[in-house]
Coordinates of C-alpha atoms in Angstrom, one line a residue:
X1 CA -111.1 -200.1 -14.9
X2 CA -109.5 -196.9 -16.0
X3 CA -106.0 -197.7 -17.1
X4 CA -104.6 -194.4 -15.8
X5 CA -105.9 -195.2 -12.3
X6 CA -104.5 -198.7 -12.5
X7 CA -101.1 -197.4 -13.6
X8 CA -101.0 -194.7 -10.9
X9 CA -102.0 -197.2 -8.3
X10 CA -99.2 -199.6 -9.1
X11 CA -96.6 -196.8 -9.4
X12 CA -97.7 -195.2 -6.0
X13 CA -97.5 -198.6 -4.4
X14 CA -94.0 -199.2 -5.8
X15 CA -92.7 -195.8 -4.8
X16 CA -94.2 -196.0 -1.3
X17 CA -92.7 -199.5 -0.9
X18 CA -89.1 -198.4 -1.2
X19 CA -89.5 -195.0 0.4
X20 CA -91.1 -196.7 3.5
X21 CA -87.9 -198.8 4.0
X22 CA -85.5 -196.0 3.0
X23 CA -82.8 -197.2 5.5
X24 CA -82.6 -200.4 3.3
X25 CA -83.0 -198.8 -0.1
X26 CA -81.5 -195.3 -0.1
X27 CA -79.0 -195.3 2.8
X28 CA -76.7 -198.3 1.8
X29 CA -75.8 -196.8 -1.7
X30 CA -74.9 -193.5 0.0
X31 CA -72.5 -195.3 2.3
X32 CA -71.1 -197.5 -0.4
X33 CA -70.6 -194.6 -2.7
X34 CA -68.7 -192.7 0.0
X35 CA -66.3 -195.6 0.3
X36 CA -65.8 -195.8 -3.4
X37 CA -64.9 -192.1 -3.6
X38 CA -62.6 -192.3 -0.6
X39 CA -60.7 -195.4 -1.7
X40 CA -60.7 -195.2 -5.5
X41 CA -61.1 -191.5 -6.0
X42 CA -58.8 -190.1 -3.3
X43 CA -56.3 -192.7 -2.2
X44 CA -55.8 -194.5 -5.6
X45 CA -56.8 -191.6 -7.9
X46 CA -54.0 -189.3 -6.8
X47 CA -51.5 -192.0 -7.9
X48 CA -53.2 -192.8 -11.3
X49 CA -53.3 -189.2 -12.5
X50 CA -55.5 -188.4 -15.5
X51 CA -57.4 -190.4 -18.1
X52 CA -58.2 -188.7 -21.4
X53 CA -57.4 -185.4 -19.9
X54 CA -59.8 -185.8 -16.9
X55 CA -58.7 -186.4 -13.3
X56 CA -59.3 -189.9 -12.1
X57 CA -62.0 -188.7 -9.7
X58 CA -63.9 -187.0 -12.5
X59 CA -63.5 -190.1 -14.7
X60 CA -65.0 -192.6 -12.2
X61 CA -67.9 -190.4 -10.9
X62 CA -70.2 -191.0 -13.9
X63 CA -69.6 -194.7 -13.8
X64 CA -70.3 -195.0 -10.1
X65 CA -73.5 -193.0 -10.4
X66 CA -74.8 -195.2 -13.3
X67 CA -73.7 -198.4 -11.5
X68 CA -76.0 -197.4 -8.7
X69 CA -78.9 -196.6 -11.1
X70 CA -78.4 -200.1 -12.7
X71 CA -78.3 -202.1 -9.5
X72 CA -81.2 -200.3 -7.8
X73 CA -83.6 -200.1 -10.7
X74 CA -83.1 -203.8 -11.2
X75 CA -83.4 -204.7 -7.5
X76 CA -86.6 -202.7 -7.0
X77 CA -88.5 -204.6 -9.7
X78 CA -87.1 -208.1 -9.2
X79 CA -87.8 -208.0 -5.5
X80 CA -91.2 -206.3 -5.7
X81 CA -92.7 -208.4 -8.4
X82 CA -91.3 -211.7 -7.1
X83 CA -92.7 -210.8 -3.6
X84 CA -96.1 -210.3 -5.3
X85 CA -95.8 -213.7 -6.8
X86 CA -94.7 -215.4 -3.6
X87 CA -97.4 -213.8 -1.5
X88 CA -100.0 -214.7 -4.2
X89 CA -101.0 -211.1 -4.6
X90 CA -100.4 -211.4 -8.3
X91 CA -103.8 -213.1 -8.6
X92 CA -105.5 -209.9 -7.8
X93 CA -103.9 -208.3 -10.8
X94 CA -104.6 -211.2 -13.0
X95 CA -108.3 -211.2 -12.3
X96 CA -108.7 -207.4 -12.5
X97 CA -109.4 -205.9 -15.9
X98 CA -105.9 -204.4 -16.1
X99 CA -104.0 -204.8 -19.4
X100 CA -100.6 -206.5 -19.3
X101 CA -98.9 -203.4 -20.6
X102 CA -100.2 -201.4 -17.7
X103 CA -98.9 -203.9 -15.2
X104 CA -95.5 -203.9 -16.8
X105 CA -95.4 -200.1 -17.1
X106 CA -96.3 -199.6 -13.5
X107 CA -93.6 -201.9 -12.2
X108 CA -91.0 -200.5 -14.6
X109 CA -91.8 -196.9 -13.6
X110 CA -91.3 -197.8 -10.0
X111 CA -87.9 -199.2 -10.8
X112 CA -87.0 -196.1 -12.8
X113 CA -88.0 -193.8 -10.0
X114 CA -85.9 -195.7 -7.5
X115 CA -82.9 -196.0 -9.8
X116 CA -83.0 -192.2 -10.6
X117 CA -83.5 -191.3 -7.0
X118 CA -80.5 -193.4 -5.9
X119 CA -78.6 -191.8 -8.8
X120 CA -79.4 -188.3 -7.4
X121 CA -78.3 -189.3 -3.9
X122 CA -75.0 -190.6 -5.3
X123 CA -74.5 -187.5 -7.4
X124 CA -75.0 -185.2 -4.4
X125 CA -72.4 -187.3 -2.4
X126 CA -70.0 -187.1 -5.4
X127 CA -70.2 -183.3 -5.2
X128 CA -68.7 -183.5 -1.7
X129 CA -65.6 -185.1 -3.2
X130 CA -65.4 -183.5 -6.6
X131 CA -66.6 -180.4 -8.5
X132 CA -67.3 -180.9 -12.2
X133 CA -69.2 -179.0 -14.8
X134 CA -71.9 -181.0 -16.7
X135 CA -70.9 -181.2 -20.3
X136 CA -74.3 -182.2 -21.9
X137 CA -77.2 -182.5 -19.4
X138 CA -79.8 -183.9 -21.9
X139 CA -77.5 -186.8 -22.9
X140 CA -76.8 -187.6 -19.3
X141 CA -80.5 -187.6 -18.4
X142 CA -81.6 -189.6 -21.4
X143 CA -78.9 -192.2 -20.7
X144 CA -79.9 -192.5 -17.1
X145 CA -83.5 -192.9 -17.9
X146 CA -82.9 -195.4 -20.7
X147 CA -80.5 -197.4 -18.5
X148 CA -83.0 -197.5 -15.6
X149 CA -85.7 -198.6 -18.0
X150 CA -83.6 -201.4 -19.4
X151 CA -82.5 -202.9 -16.1
X152 CA -86.0 -202.5 -14.7
X153 CA -87.2 -204.7 -17.5
X154 CA -84.4 -207.2 -16.9
X155 CA -85.5 -207.3 -13.2
X156 CA -89.1 -207.9 -14.2
X157 CA -88.1 -210.8 -16.4
X158 CA -86.0 -212.3 -13.7
X159 CA -88.9 -212.0 -11.2
X160 CA -91.3 -213.8 -13.6
X161 CA -88.9 -216.7 -14.3
X162 CA -87.6 -217.0 -10.7
X163 CA -88.9 -220.0 -8.7
X164 CA -87.3 -219.1 -5.4
X165 CA -85.6 -216.2 -3.6
X166 CA -82.3 -217.7 -4.5
X167 CA -83.1 -217.2 -8.2
X168 CA -83.5 -213.5 -7.9
X169 CA -80.0 -213.1 -6.4
X170 CA -78.2 -215.1 -9.1
X171 CA -78.3 -212.5 -11.8
X172 CA -77.3 -209.5 -9.7
X173 CA -74.4 -211.4 -8.1
X174 CA -73.1 -213.4 -11.1
X175 CA -74.1 -211.2 -14.1
X176 CA -74.8 -207.6 -13.2
X177 CA -71.9 -207.1 -10.7
X178 CA -69.2 -208.5 -13.0
X179 CA -70.5 -206.6 -16.1
X180 CA -70.7 -203.4 -14.1
X181 CA -67.1 -203.7 -12.9
X182 CA -65.9 -204.7 -16.3
X183 CA -68.0 -201.9 -18.0
X184 CA -65.4 -199.2 -17.8
X185 CA -66.5 -197.7 -14.5
X186 CA -62.9 -197.5 -13.1
X187 CA -60.8 -197.6 -16.3
X188 CA -60.8 -196.7 -20.0
X189 CA -61.3 -199.5 -22.4
X190 CA -58.3 -198.1 -24.3
X191 CA -56.1 -199.2 -21.4
X192 CA -56.8 -202.8 -22.1
X193 CA -54.9 -205.2 -24.4
X194 CA -56.5 -205.4 -27.9
X195 CA -58.2 -208.8 -27.3
X196 CA -59.8 -207.5 -24.1
X197 CA -60.9 -204.4 -25.9
X198 CA -62.7 -206.6 -28.4
X199 CA -64.3 -208.7 -25.7
X200 CA -65.4 -205.6 -23.8
X201 CA -67.4 -204.4 -26.8
X202 CA -69.8 -207.2 -26.0
X203 CA -70.7 -205.7 -22.6
X204 CA -73.8 -203.5 -23.0
X205 CA -73.0 -201.6 -19.7
X206 CA -69.8 -200.3 -21.3
X207 CA -71.8 -198.3 -23.8
X208 CA -74.2 -196.9 -21.2
X209 CA -71.4 -195.9 -18.8
X210 CA -69.5 -194.1 -21.6
X211 CA -72.6 -192.3 -22.8
X212 CA -73.3 -191.1 -19.3
X213 CA -69.7 -190.1 -18.8
X214 CA -69.8 -188.1 -22.0
X215 CA -72.9 -186.3 -20.8
X216 CA -71.2 -185.4 -17.5
X217 CA -67.6 -184.7 -18.4
X218 CA -67.4 -184.9 -22.2
X219 CA -65.2 -188.0 -22.3
X220 CA -66.2 -191.3 -24.0
X221 CA -64.6 -194.4 -25.6
X222 CA -67.7 -195.3 -27.5
X223 CA -69.8 -193.6 -30.2
X224 CA -72.9 -192.0 -28.5
X225 CA -75.3 -192.7 -31.3
X226 CA -74.4 -196.4 -31.3
X227 CA -75.0 -196.4 -27.5
X228 CA -78.6 -195.1 -27.9
X229 CA -79.3 -197.6 -30.7
X230 CA -78.1 -200.6 -28.7
X231 CA -79.9 -199.5 -25.6
X232 CA -83.2 -198.8 -27.4
X233 CA -82.9 -202.2 -29.2
X234 CA -82.5 -204.0 -25.8
X235 CA -85.4 -202.1 -24.3
X236 CA -87.7 -203.0 -27.2
X237 CA -86.6 -206.6 -27.1
X238 CA -87.1 -207.0 -23.3
X239 CA -90.4 -205.1 -23.4
X240 CA -91.8 -207.5 -26.0
X241 CA -90.5 -210.5 -24.1
X242 CA -92.0 -209.3 -20.9
X243 CA -95.4 -208.8 -22.5
X244 CA -95.1 -212.3 -24.0
X245 CA -94.4 -213.8 -20.6
X246 CA -97.3 -212.0 -19.1
X247 CA -99.7 -213.0 -21.9
X248 CA -98.7 -216.6 -21.6
X249 CA -98.7 -216.6 -17.8
X250 CA -95.3 -218.2 -17.7
X251 CA -94.0 -218.3 -14.1
X252 CA -97.3 -216.7 -12.9
X253 CA -100.2 -219.0 -13.5
X254 CA -98.6 -222.3 -12.5

């Protein structure tokens, strides 16, 4: 089988899957984002003032956009691949002459597309509440793509190791959500006591949010080069681990 055809087939299936149910995949983040901007940006933001010279609304917009990219790129892959396992459709992929890296790439690309599409929707909504000039578009785009890639990989691993639908909700609820809210989305890490600043440095989402914020408004608490190095390191590690799980058939062939 031509690997290009196999890759395009998986990607098309993944994109059609979430587009077909857009009221469940694209509409909820639009509503949630509107509430974030109304409550945090307008009602609370006017009382907080500025952070590092930026208005509070300007400051939280990048974090909210990237938080949407993280959650939806992850959710797309974990739900899709686990459903494939649960419905036993994974057997069709396993018996087909499709390399593991093609299977992985197809699902990850689907997660990236959904994550970035949701990010675009959130960005358009943010423009209704705030008007900001993009500081460095290449850095913002690269950060968004790398972030979507990383959390798509994380969703893929979760789907492989999950044994029930409950298992695919544990990580988003008890890991991703806390890390996102503690990742500097709504505050600067400089506002924290020293000990909590040190603890926050162990949160990878903090680095991505700050890099994306720098790309949009030119403000960051973290060194941008360090962010790219950490993100790339995570991506390589999770990619190798995902390919290892596929090769061994862990969580798939039993």
